[in-house]
Amino acid sequence: MRVSTEGTSAAGGPSKYVIGEAMCPHRMVLEHVTSRWGVLVLIELLDRPYRFSELRRAIGRVSEKMLTQTLQTLERDGLVHRDAKPVIPPRVDYSLTDLGREAAEQVRALALWTESRMDDVEKARRTYDEARETQSRAS
């Protein structure tokens, strides 16, 4: 989930990111919204605005670099609002835009569905694994 502000590669031509985005822009947004950290950021920000460190703790196991990249990407897509207050020490709050709230509600619905149907998924996995094991023994 790299954010390219330059738009050019080291060789001087268009970057792969810019080319991919121009070819299929909705896929790029879908990647950002459904990425591992994008999903968690959106769902967490549904509750309330967060400071960076609070958000990192709430999500857990995300590096500072990855969270920064994720927030920048979601901000670029118009889903997250970054509010930097001119105080010492600096204070930056992250919240959802209206567009971000809409996306987050969709992602949360999918996450809730996944949670409620996990028993069925696990059962399907066991059935699949047993069938594959039986098939490989027969070969």
PDB file of C-alpha atoms in Angstrom:
ATOM      1  CA  MET A   1       0.000   0.000   0.000  1.00  0.00           C
ATOM      2  CA  ARG A   2       2.590   2.533  -1.155  1.00  0.00           C
ATOM      3  CA  VAL A   3       1.678   6.155  -1.686  1.00  0.00           C
ATOM      4  CA  SER A   4       3.421   7.701  -4.667  1.00  0.00           C
ATOM      5  CA  THR A   5       3.493  11.470  -4.697  1.00  0.00           C
ATOM      6  CA  GLU A   6       6.114  11.694  -7.383  1.00  0.00           C
ATOM      7  CA  GLY A   7       4.423   9.745 -10.157  1.00  0.00           C
ATOM      8  CA  THR A   8       7.733   8.788 -11.742  1.00  0.00           C
ATOM      9  CA  SER A   9      10.042   5.833 -11.412  1.00  0.00           C
ATOM     10  CA  ALA A  10      13.778   6.034 -10.829  1.00  0.00           C
ATOM     11  CA  ALA A  11      14.217   5.741 -14.604  1.00  0.00           C
ATOM     12  CA  GLY A  12      12.088   8.849 -15.145  1.00  0.00           C
ATOM     13  CA  GLY A  13       8.983   7.148 -16.532  1.00  0.00           C
ATOM     14  CA  PRO A  14       5.594   6.786 -14.825  1.00  0.00           C
ATOM     15  CA  SER A  15       5.739   4.668 -11.679  1.00  0.00           C
ATOM     16  CA  LYS A  16       3.997   1.288 -11.615  1.00  0.00           C
ATOM     17  CA  TYR A  17       1.682   2.658  -8.925  1.00  0.00           C
ATOM     18  CA  VAL A  18       0.497   5.521 -11.129  1.00  0.00           C
ATOM     19  CA  ILE A  19       0.087   3.253 -14.157  1.00  0.00           C
ATOM     20  CA  GLY A  20      -1.905   0.679 -12.141  1.00  0.00           C
ATOM     21  CA  GLU A  21      -4.082   3.379 -10.618  1.00  0.00           C
ATOM     22  CA  ALA A  22      -4.858   4.906 -14.010  1.00  0.00           C
ATOM     23  CA  MET A  23      -5.742   1.507 -15.477  1.00  0.00           C
ATOM     24  CA  CYS A  24      -8.048   0.399 -12.691  1.00  0.00           C
ATOM     25  CA  PRO A  25      -8.633   3.076 -10.041  1.00  0.00           C
ATOM     26  CA  HIS A  26     -11.439   1.271  -8.209  1.00  0.00           C
ATOM     27  CA  ARG A  27      -9.184  -1.742  -7.646  1.00  0.00           C
ATOM     28  CA  MET A  28      -6.629   0.471  -5.946  1.00  0.00           C
ATOM     29  CA  VAL A  29      -9.242   1.902  -3.584  1.00  0.00           C
ATOM     30  CA  LEU A  30     -10.550  -1.602  -2.900  1.00  0.00           C
ATOM     31  CA  GLU A  31      -6.993  -2.706  -2.078  1.00  0.00           C
ATOM     32  CA  HIS A  32      -6.578   0.205   0.323  1.00  0.00           C
ATOM     33  CA  VAL A  33      -9.905  -0.339   2.080  1.00  0.00           C
ATOM     34  CA  THR A  34      -9.540  -4.108   2.373  1.00  0.00           C
ATOM     35  CA  SER A  35      -5.832  -4.284   3.167  1.00  0.00           C
ATOM     36  CA  ARG A  36      -4.859  -5.901   6.446  1.00  0.00           C
ATOM     37  CA  TRP A  37      -4.247  -2.579   8.196  1.00  0.00           C
ATOM     38  CA  GLY A  38      -6.770  -0.544   6.205  1.00  0.00           C
ATOM     39  CA  VAL A  39      -9.635  -2.663   7.503  1.00  0.00           C
ATOM     40  CA  LEU A  40      -8.494  -2.344  11.097  1.00  0.00           C
ATOM     41  CA  VAL A  41      -7.896   1.411  10.858  1.00  0.00           C
ATOM     42  CA  LEU A  42     -11.316   2.039   9.337  1.00  0.00           C
ATOM     43  CA  ILE A  43     -13.141  -0.111  11.878  1.00  0.00           C
ATOM     44  CA  GLU A  44     -11.272   1.445  14.811  1.00  0.00           C
ATOM     45  CA  LEU A  45     -11.930   5.002  13.618  1.00  0.00           C
ATOM     46  CA  LEU A  46     -15.673   4.276  13.484  1.00  0.00           C
ATOM     47  CA  ASP A  47     -15.737   4.614  17.277  1.00  0.00           C
ATOM     48  CA  ARG A  48     -13.989   7.976  17.586  1.00  0.00           C
ATOM     49  CA  PRO A  49     -11.019  10.060  16.429  1.00  0.00           C
ATOM     50  CA  TYR A  50      -7.626   8.773  17.566  1.00  0.00           C
ATOM     51  CA  ARG A  51      -4.154  10.155  18.002  1.00  0.00           C
ATOM     52  CA  PHE A  52      -1.513   8.157  16.152  1.00  0.00           C
ATOM     53  CA  SER A  53      -0.119   6.367  19.213  1.00  0.00           C
ATOM     54  CA  GLU A  54      -3.610   5.561  20.523  1.00  0.00           C
ATOM     55  CA  LEU A  55      -4.595   4.110  17.167  1.00  0.00           C
ATOM     56  CA  ARG A  56      -1.417   2.051  16.998  1.00  0.00           C
ATOM     57  CA  ARG A  57      -2.089   0.597  20.456  1.00  0.00           C
ATOM     58  CA  ALA A  58      -5.757  -0.072  19.632  1.00  0.00           C
ATOM     59  CA  ILE A  59      -4.855  -1.960  16.461  1.00  0.00           C
ATOM     60  CA  GLY A  60      -1.826  -3.769  17.885  1.00  0.00           C
ATOM     61  CA  ARG A  61       1.102  -5.410  16.079  1.00  0.00           C
ATOM     62  CA  VAL A  62       1.338  -2.735  13.382  1.00  0.00           C
ATOM     63  CA  SER A  63       4.648  -0.998  12.808  1.00  0.00           C
ATOM     64  CA  GLU A  64       4.834   2.769  12.949  1.00  0.00           C
ATOM     65  CA  LYS A  65       5.889   2.831   9.288  1.00  0.00           C
ATOM     66  CA  MET A  66       3.005   0.641   8.130  1.00  0.00           C
ATOM     67  CA  LEU A  67       0.413   2.595  10.094  1.00  0.00           C
ATOM     68  CA  THR A  68       1.790   5.860   8.711  1.00  0.00           C
ATOM     69  CA  GLN A  69       1.610   4.517   5.145  1.00  0.00           C
ATOM     70  CA  THR A  70      -1.901   3.190   5.680  1.00  0.00           C
ATOM     71  CA  LEU A  71      -3.160   6.470   7.126  1.00  0.00           C
ATOM     72  CA  GLN A  72      -1.537   8.461   4.298  1.00  0.00           C
ATOM     73  CA  THR A  73      -3.117   6.221   1.685  1.00  0.00           C
ATOM     74  CA  LEU A  74      -6.572   6.396   3.280  1.00  0.00           C
ATOM     75  CA  GLU A  75      -6.197  10.159   3.641  1.00  0.00           C
ATOM     76  CA  ARG A  76      -5.253  10.459  -0.037  1.00  0.00           C
ATOM     77  CA  ASP A  77      -8.342   8.444  -0.967  1.00  0.00           C
ATOM     78  CA  GLY A  78     -10.506  10.853   1.047  1.00  0.00           C
ATOM     79  CA  LEU A  79     -11.442   8.317   3.727  1.00  0.00           C
ATOM     80  CA  VAL A  80      -9.414   9.636   6.659  1.00  0.00           C
ATOM     81  CA  HIS A  81      -9.021  13.208   7.882  1.00  0.00           C
ATOM     82  CA  ARG A  82      -5.724  14.240   9.483  1.00  0.00           C
ATOM     83  CA  ASP A  83      -6.048  17.153  11.889  1.00  0.00           C
ATOM     84  CA  ALA A  84      -2.639  18.546  12.896  1.00  0.00           C
ATOM     85  CA  LYS A  85      -2.895  21.038  15.723  1.00  0.00           C
ATOM     86  CA  PRO A  86      -0.124  23.668  16.012  1.00  0.00           C
ATOM     87  CA  VAL A  87       0.791  22.980  19.630  1.00  0.00           C
ATOM     88  CA  ILE A  88       3.912  21.789  21.395  1.00  0.00           C
ATOM     89  CA  PRO A  89       4.247  18.861  21.472  1.00  0.00           C
ATOM     90  CA  PRO A  90       2.495  18.424  18.111  1.00  0.00           C
ATOM     91  CA  ARG A  91      -0.926  16.812  18.265  1.00  0.00           C
ATOM     92  CA  VAL A  92      -2.390  14.988  15.293  1.00  0.00           C
ATOM     93  CA  ASP A  93      -5.837  13.416  15.359  1.00  0.00           C
ATOM     94  CA  TYR A  94      -7.204  11.029  12.763  1.00  0.00           C
ATOM     95  CA  SER A  95     -10.904  10.643  12.042  1.00  0.00           C
ATOM     96  CA  LEU A  96     -13.130   9.367   9.277  1.00  0.00           C
ATOM     97  CA  THR A  97     -14.559  11.586   6.589  1.00  0.00           C
ATOM     98  CA  ASP A  98     -18.169  10.980   5.522  1.00  0.00           C
ATOM     99  CA  LEU A  99     -16.831   8.844   2.679  1.00  0.00           C
ATOM    100  CA  GLY A 100     -14.589   6.989   5.107  1.00  0.00           C
ATOM    101  CA  ARG A 101     -17.459   6.363   7.513  1.00  0.00           C
ATOM    102  CA  GLU A 102     -19.481   4.848   4.665  1.00  0.00           C
ATOM    103  CA  ALA A 103     -16.584   2.580   3.682  1.00  0.00           C
ATOM    104  CA  ALA A 104     -15.868   1.652   7.308  1.00  0.00           C
ATOM    105  CA  GLU A 105     -19.466   0.621   7.910  1.00  0.00           C
ATOM    106  CA  GLN A 106     -19.298  -1.697   4.893  1.00  0.00           C
ATOM    107  CA  VAL A 107     -16.001  -3.185   6.066  1.00  0.00           C
ATOM    108  CA  ARG A 108     -17.332  -3.611   9.606  1.00  0.00           C
ATOM    109  CA  ALA A 109     -20.397  -5.432   8.264  1.00  0.00           C
ATOM    110  CA  LEU A 110     -18.083  -7.869   6.471  1.00  0.00           C
ATOM    111  CA  ALA A 111     -15.954  -8.288   9.610  1.00  0.00           C
ATOM    112  CA  LEU A 112     -19.057  -8.992  11.716  1.00  0.00           C
ATOM    113  CA  TRP A 113     -20.305 -11.494   9.146  1.00  0.00           C
ATOM    114  CA  THR A 114     -16.897 -13.225   9.213  1.00  0.00           C
ATOM    115  CA  GLU A 115     -16.999 -13.399  12.987  1.00  0.00           C
ATOM    116  CA  SER A 116     -20.530 -14.786  13.089  1.00  0.00           C
ATOM    117  CA  ARG A 117     -19.854 -17.389  10.384  1.00  0.00           C
ATOM    118  CA  MET A 118     -16.411 -18.552  11.576  1.00  0.00           C
ATOM    119  CA  ASP A 119     -17.725 -21.889  12.834  1.00  0.00           C
ATOM    120  CA  ASP A 120     -19.084 -22.622   9.356  1.00  0.00           C
ATOM    121  CA  VAL A 121     -15.796 -21.606   7.760  1.00  0.00           C
ATOM    122  CA  GLU A 122     -13.818 -23.839  10.111  1.00  0.00           C
ATOM    123  CA  LYS A 123     -16.165 -26.743   9.391  1.00  0.00           C
ATOM    124  CA  ALA A 124     -15.741 -26.201   5.641  1.00  0.00           C
ATOM    125  CA  ARG A 125     -11.963 -26.111   6.051  1.00  0.00           C
ATOM    126  CA  ARG A 126     -11.939 -29.395   7.996  1.00  0.00           C
ATOM    127  CA  THR A 127     -14.147 -31.039   5.372  1.00  0.00           C
ATOM    128  CA  TYR A 128     -11.898 -29.765   2.580  1.00  0.00           C
ATOM    129  CA  ASP A 129      -8.682 -30.845   4.347  1.00  0.00           C
ATOM    130  CA  GLU A 130     -10.067 -34.308   5.106  1.00  0.00           C
ATOM    131  CA  ALA A 131     -11.160 -34.781   1.492  1.00  0.00           C
ATOM    132  CA  ARG A 132      -7.726 -33.682   0.220  1.00  0.00           C
ATOM    133  CA  GLU A 133      -5.978 -36.000   2.664  1.00  0.00           C
ATOM    134  CA  THR A 134      -8.175 -38.924   1.626  1.00  0.00           C
ATOM    135  CA  GLN A 135      -7.569 -38.083  -2.030  1.00  0.00           C
ATOM    136  CA  SER A 136      -3.779 -37.915  -1.604  1.00  0.00           C
ATOM    137  CA  ARG A 137      -3.717 -41.285   0.239  1.00  0.00           C
ATOM    138  CA  ALA A 138      -5.668 -42.874  -2.592  1.00  0.00           C
ATOM    139  CA  SER A 139      -3.177 -41.585  -5.188  1.00  0.00           C
TER     140      SER A 139
END
